[in-house]
Each structure stands twice: as C-alpha cells, then as structure tokens.
XYZ file of C-alpha atoms in Angstrom:
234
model
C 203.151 -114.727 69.306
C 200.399 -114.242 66.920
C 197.894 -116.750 65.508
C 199.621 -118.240 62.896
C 196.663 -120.245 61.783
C 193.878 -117.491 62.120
C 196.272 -115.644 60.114
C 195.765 -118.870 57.420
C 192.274 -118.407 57.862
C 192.279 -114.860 56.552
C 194.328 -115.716 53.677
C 191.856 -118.482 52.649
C 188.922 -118.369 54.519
C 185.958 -116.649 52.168
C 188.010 -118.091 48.718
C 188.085 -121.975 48.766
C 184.465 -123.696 48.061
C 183.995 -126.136 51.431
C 182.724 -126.900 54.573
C 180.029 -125.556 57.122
C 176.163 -124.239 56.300
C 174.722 -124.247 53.053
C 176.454 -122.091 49.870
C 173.924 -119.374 50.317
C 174.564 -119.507 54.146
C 178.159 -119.510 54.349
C 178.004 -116.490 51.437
C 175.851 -114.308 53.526
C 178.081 -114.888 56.402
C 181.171 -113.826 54.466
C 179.135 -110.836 53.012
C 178.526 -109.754 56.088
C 182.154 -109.932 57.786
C 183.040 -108.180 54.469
C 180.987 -105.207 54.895
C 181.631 -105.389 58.690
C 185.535 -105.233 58.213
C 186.758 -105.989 54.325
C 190.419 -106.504 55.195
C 189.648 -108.682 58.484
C 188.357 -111.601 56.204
C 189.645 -113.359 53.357
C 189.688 -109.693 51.994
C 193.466 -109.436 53.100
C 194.357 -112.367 50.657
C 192.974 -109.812 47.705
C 194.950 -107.109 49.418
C 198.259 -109.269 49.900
C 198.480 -111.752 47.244
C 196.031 -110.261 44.730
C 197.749 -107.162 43.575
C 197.983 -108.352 39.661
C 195.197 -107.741 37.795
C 192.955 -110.916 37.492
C 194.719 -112.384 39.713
C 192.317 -114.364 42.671
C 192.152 -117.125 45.181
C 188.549 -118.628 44.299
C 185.195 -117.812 42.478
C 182.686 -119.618 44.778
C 183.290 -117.204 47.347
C 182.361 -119.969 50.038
C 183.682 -119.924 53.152
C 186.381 -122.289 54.199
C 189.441 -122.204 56.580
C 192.705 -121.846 55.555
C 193.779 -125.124 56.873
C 190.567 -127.107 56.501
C 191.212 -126.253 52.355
C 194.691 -126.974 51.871
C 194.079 -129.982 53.936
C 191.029 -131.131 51.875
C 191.963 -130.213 48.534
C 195.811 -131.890 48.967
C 193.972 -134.684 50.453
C 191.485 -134.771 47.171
C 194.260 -135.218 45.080
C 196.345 -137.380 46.901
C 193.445 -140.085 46.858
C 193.478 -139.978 43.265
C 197.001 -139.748 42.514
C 197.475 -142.959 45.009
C 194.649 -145.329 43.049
C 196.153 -144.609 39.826
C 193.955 -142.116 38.270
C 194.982 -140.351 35.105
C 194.498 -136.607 35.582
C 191.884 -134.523 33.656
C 193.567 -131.964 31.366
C 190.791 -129.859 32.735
C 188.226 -130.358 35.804
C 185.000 -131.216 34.544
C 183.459 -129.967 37.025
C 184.171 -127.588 40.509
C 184.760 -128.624 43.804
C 181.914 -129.630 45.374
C 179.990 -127.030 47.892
C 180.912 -129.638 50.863
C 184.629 -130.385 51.215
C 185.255 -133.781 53.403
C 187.500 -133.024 55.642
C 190.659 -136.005 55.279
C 190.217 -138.807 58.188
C 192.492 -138.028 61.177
C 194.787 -141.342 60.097
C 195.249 -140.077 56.733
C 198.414 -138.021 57.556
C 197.093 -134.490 56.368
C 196.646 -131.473 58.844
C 193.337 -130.542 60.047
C 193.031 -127.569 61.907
C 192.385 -128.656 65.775
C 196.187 -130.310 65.528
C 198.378 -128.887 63.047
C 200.810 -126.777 64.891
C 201.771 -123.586 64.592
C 204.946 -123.879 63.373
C 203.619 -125.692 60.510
C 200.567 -123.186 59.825
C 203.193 -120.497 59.682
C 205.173 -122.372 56.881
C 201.991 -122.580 55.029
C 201.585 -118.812 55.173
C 205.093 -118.435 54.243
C 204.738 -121.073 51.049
C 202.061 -118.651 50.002
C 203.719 -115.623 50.296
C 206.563 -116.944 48.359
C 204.173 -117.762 45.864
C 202.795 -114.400 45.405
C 206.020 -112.813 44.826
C 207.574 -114.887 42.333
C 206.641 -113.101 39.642
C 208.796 -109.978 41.303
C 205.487 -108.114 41.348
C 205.565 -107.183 44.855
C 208.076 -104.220 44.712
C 209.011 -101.395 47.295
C 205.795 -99.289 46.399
C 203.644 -102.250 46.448
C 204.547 -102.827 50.061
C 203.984 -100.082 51.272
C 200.347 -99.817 49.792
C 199.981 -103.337 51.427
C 201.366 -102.404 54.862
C 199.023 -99.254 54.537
C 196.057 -101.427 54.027
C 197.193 -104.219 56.702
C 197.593 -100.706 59.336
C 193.861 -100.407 59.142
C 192.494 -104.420 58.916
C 192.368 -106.001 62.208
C 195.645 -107.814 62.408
C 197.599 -107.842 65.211
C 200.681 -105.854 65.684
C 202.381 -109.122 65.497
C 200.632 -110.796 62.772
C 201.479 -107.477 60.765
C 204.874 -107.257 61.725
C 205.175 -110.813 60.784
C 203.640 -110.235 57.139
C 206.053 -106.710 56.740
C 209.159 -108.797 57.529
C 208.042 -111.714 54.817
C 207.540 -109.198 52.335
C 210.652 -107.542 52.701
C 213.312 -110.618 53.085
C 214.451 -113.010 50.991
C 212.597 -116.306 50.215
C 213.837 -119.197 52.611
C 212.481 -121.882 50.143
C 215.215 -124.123 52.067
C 213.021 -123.553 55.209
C 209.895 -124.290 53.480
C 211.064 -127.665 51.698
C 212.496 -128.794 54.715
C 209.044 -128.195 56.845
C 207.806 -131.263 54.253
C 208.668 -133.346 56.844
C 206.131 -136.500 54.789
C 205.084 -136.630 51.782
C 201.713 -135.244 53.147
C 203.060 -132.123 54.644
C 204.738 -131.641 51.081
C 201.567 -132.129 49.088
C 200.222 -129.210 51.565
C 202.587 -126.937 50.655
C 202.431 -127.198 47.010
C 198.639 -127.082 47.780
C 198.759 -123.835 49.468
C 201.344 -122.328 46.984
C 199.245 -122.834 44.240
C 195.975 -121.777 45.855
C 197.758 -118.688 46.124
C 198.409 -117.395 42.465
C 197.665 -118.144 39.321
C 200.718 -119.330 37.681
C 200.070 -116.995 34.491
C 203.838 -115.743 33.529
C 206.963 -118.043 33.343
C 208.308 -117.003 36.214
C 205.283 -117.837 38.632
C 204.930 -121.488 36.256
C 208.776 -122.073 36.893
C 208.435 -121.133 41.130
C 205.483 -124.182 41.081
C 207.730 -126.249 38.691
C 211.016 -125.897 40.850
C 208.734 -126.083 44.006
C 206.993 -129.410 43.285
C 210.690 -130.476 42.622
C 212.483 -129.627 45.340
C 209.688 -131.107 47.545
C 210.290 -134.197 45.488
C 206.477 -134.589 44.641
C 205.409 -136.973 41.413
C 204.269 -135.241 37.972
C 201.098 -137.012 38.019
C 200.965 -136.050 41.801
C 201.643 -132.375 40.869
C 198.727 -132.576 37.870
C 196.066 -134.221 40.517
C 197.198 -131.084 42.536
C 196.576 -128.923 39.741
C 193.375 -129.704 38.570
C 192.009 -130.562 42.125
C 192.598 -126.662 43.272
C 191.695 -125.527 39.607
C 188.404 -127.057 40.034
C 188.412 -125.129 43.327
C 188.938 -122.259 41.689
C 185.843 -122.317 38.938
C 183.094 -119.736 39.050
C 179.931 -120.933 40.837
C-alpha cells in the first residue's frame, strides 16, 4: 500500500502558508525540490487539480503538509465559528506565515496520528473537488497520467490517482468518513483548498458538500474565509 498521507503532502505541501523555518527558508527549500523534481512536490497538485486556467492551491508558496494545513486551517475556523464570531465577507488579512498546529485534545488530525484510511479520504474529497466542474475529461487524463508516469510516485500511489480519476465519485464514502464534526470540517477544508469554486457547478459541489456533511452556514463561511485568507498573494 502506498503512502496515503505523503501522497497528501504532495497535493498540499509547497501551497498552504504554515509551519517550519522562516518564509524565505521554507521558499528556498520548495524552490529547490522544484527544480530538483517539479512533479515530486506540491507541483503534482498544479498538474492534477490545476488544469483550469487560474485555477491554484495558494499564493504564499510556503511550505506546509498536507495534513498539518487542513488540520490547522479547519481548526482556525472552527475556533471562531465555536465563540460566536461573525465571519468577514472578506479576510482582512492572509494567514499568518506560522500556522499553530490544533492541540492534540482538540479533535482535529495532525499528521503523526491520523490514519491512513482517513488521509486517503482527504485525497479523495479533493479529487472530487477538482472534477466537479466536469473539466477533467478523457484527454485530460491522459495528459495527467503522462505527467504522473514521469514524477516520482509510486506505482501504487499512481495507480491509485488513475483509478480516482476514472470512477465515479463515492461522495457517500466521503460523508460517511466524517465520523465527528471535526473530521467533517476537514473534509470541507480540504475540498475547498482544492479549487476555486469559480462556475456553478464547482459552488453547488461545496454547497451540497457542506450539506450532506451537515456542517453550519456560519461554520461553512469561517471555512471559507479562513482558507481564502490562505490563499492571498504574499
């Protein structure tokens, strides 16, 4: 079985502002791995889920890992959702350049403990993300299983991605992973860090997600503006 949540990493890792080193530190870290192997680092989330024209994960372009940002941005917005805060219509200002990681008691994965199976759902939220839109036809998968062929995954891990891309959504799968309200906030977390929702039918795939997982409006708009800040140029 492959490394479901190195696979996470590589979706996320060189996109979400966050943890570890200084901004310039962690930036010449993922510039190198980039030049080193383009499609071994967060390069494969361009590759995979950024085939649309403007579409991308981040614009701080400081390194994070997959889990540790889902975790830490859901966990953001669950904080303010749960003392009442009214959400911005807009972030004021971007996610800070040091991401606290939530407390181990605080329900949310962190990396060291979240399982696999669960990691895996995560990747599989975000992939349903990406093609909600319909955007991801035949042709397109084959240019992304050509690119995947020469970045670094594992036989497994590529065979893995090939299958997702080819078979229908299980969105009953996914919901029913939301095993607490936690988990759930995750996987709307890592949904939306994977698209912009910027036609109707990506808006209506969050807006039917957030209620099937049975998460709050005002929870869902914490969420929003929490990975939107995420998402601001440096």
């Amino acid at each position: 079985m492959f490394d479901a949540k190195k696979l996470l990493d590589q979706f996320l890792g060189s996109q979400v502002p966050g943890a570890g080193g200084t901004v310039r530190d962690r930036a010449d870290q993922v510039t190198k791995l980039a030049k080193d192997n383009p499609l071994a680092t967060g390069a494969i989330a361009a590759v995979l889920l950024g085939t649309k024209s403007g579409r991308k994960l981040a614009g701080n372009a400081v390194a994070l890992g997959g889990l540790a940002a889902i975790a830490g941005l859901g966990y953001q917005a669950y904080m303010k959702y749960q003392a009442g805060q009214a959400p911005a219509a807009e972030p004021a200002t971007p996610a800070p350049a040091q991401l606290p990681a939530p407390p181990a008691d605080s329900g949310f994965v962190v990396p060291e403990a979240v399982s696999d199976d669960f990691a895996l759902v995560l990747v599989r939220a975000m992939i349903a993300a990406a093609r909600a839109d319909g955007h991801i036809d035949e042709s397109e998968r084959g240019r992304i299983m050509d690119k995947l062929s020469v970045s670094g995954l594992s036989a497994e891990a590529a065979a893995f991605l090939e299958s997702e891309l080819v078979n229908p959504v299980d969105l009953d799968a996914i919901i029913a992973a939301g095993k607490t309200e936690e988990n759930r906030v995750e996987i709307y977390t890592a949904s939306r860090l994977a698209i912009e929702p910027e036609s109707r039918a990506e808006r209506g795939y969050l807006d039917l997600l957030a209620g099937r997982l049975g998460l709050a409006d005002a929870l869902v708009d914490h969420i929003e503006v929490t990975v939107s800040a995420a998402k601001l140029p440096a």
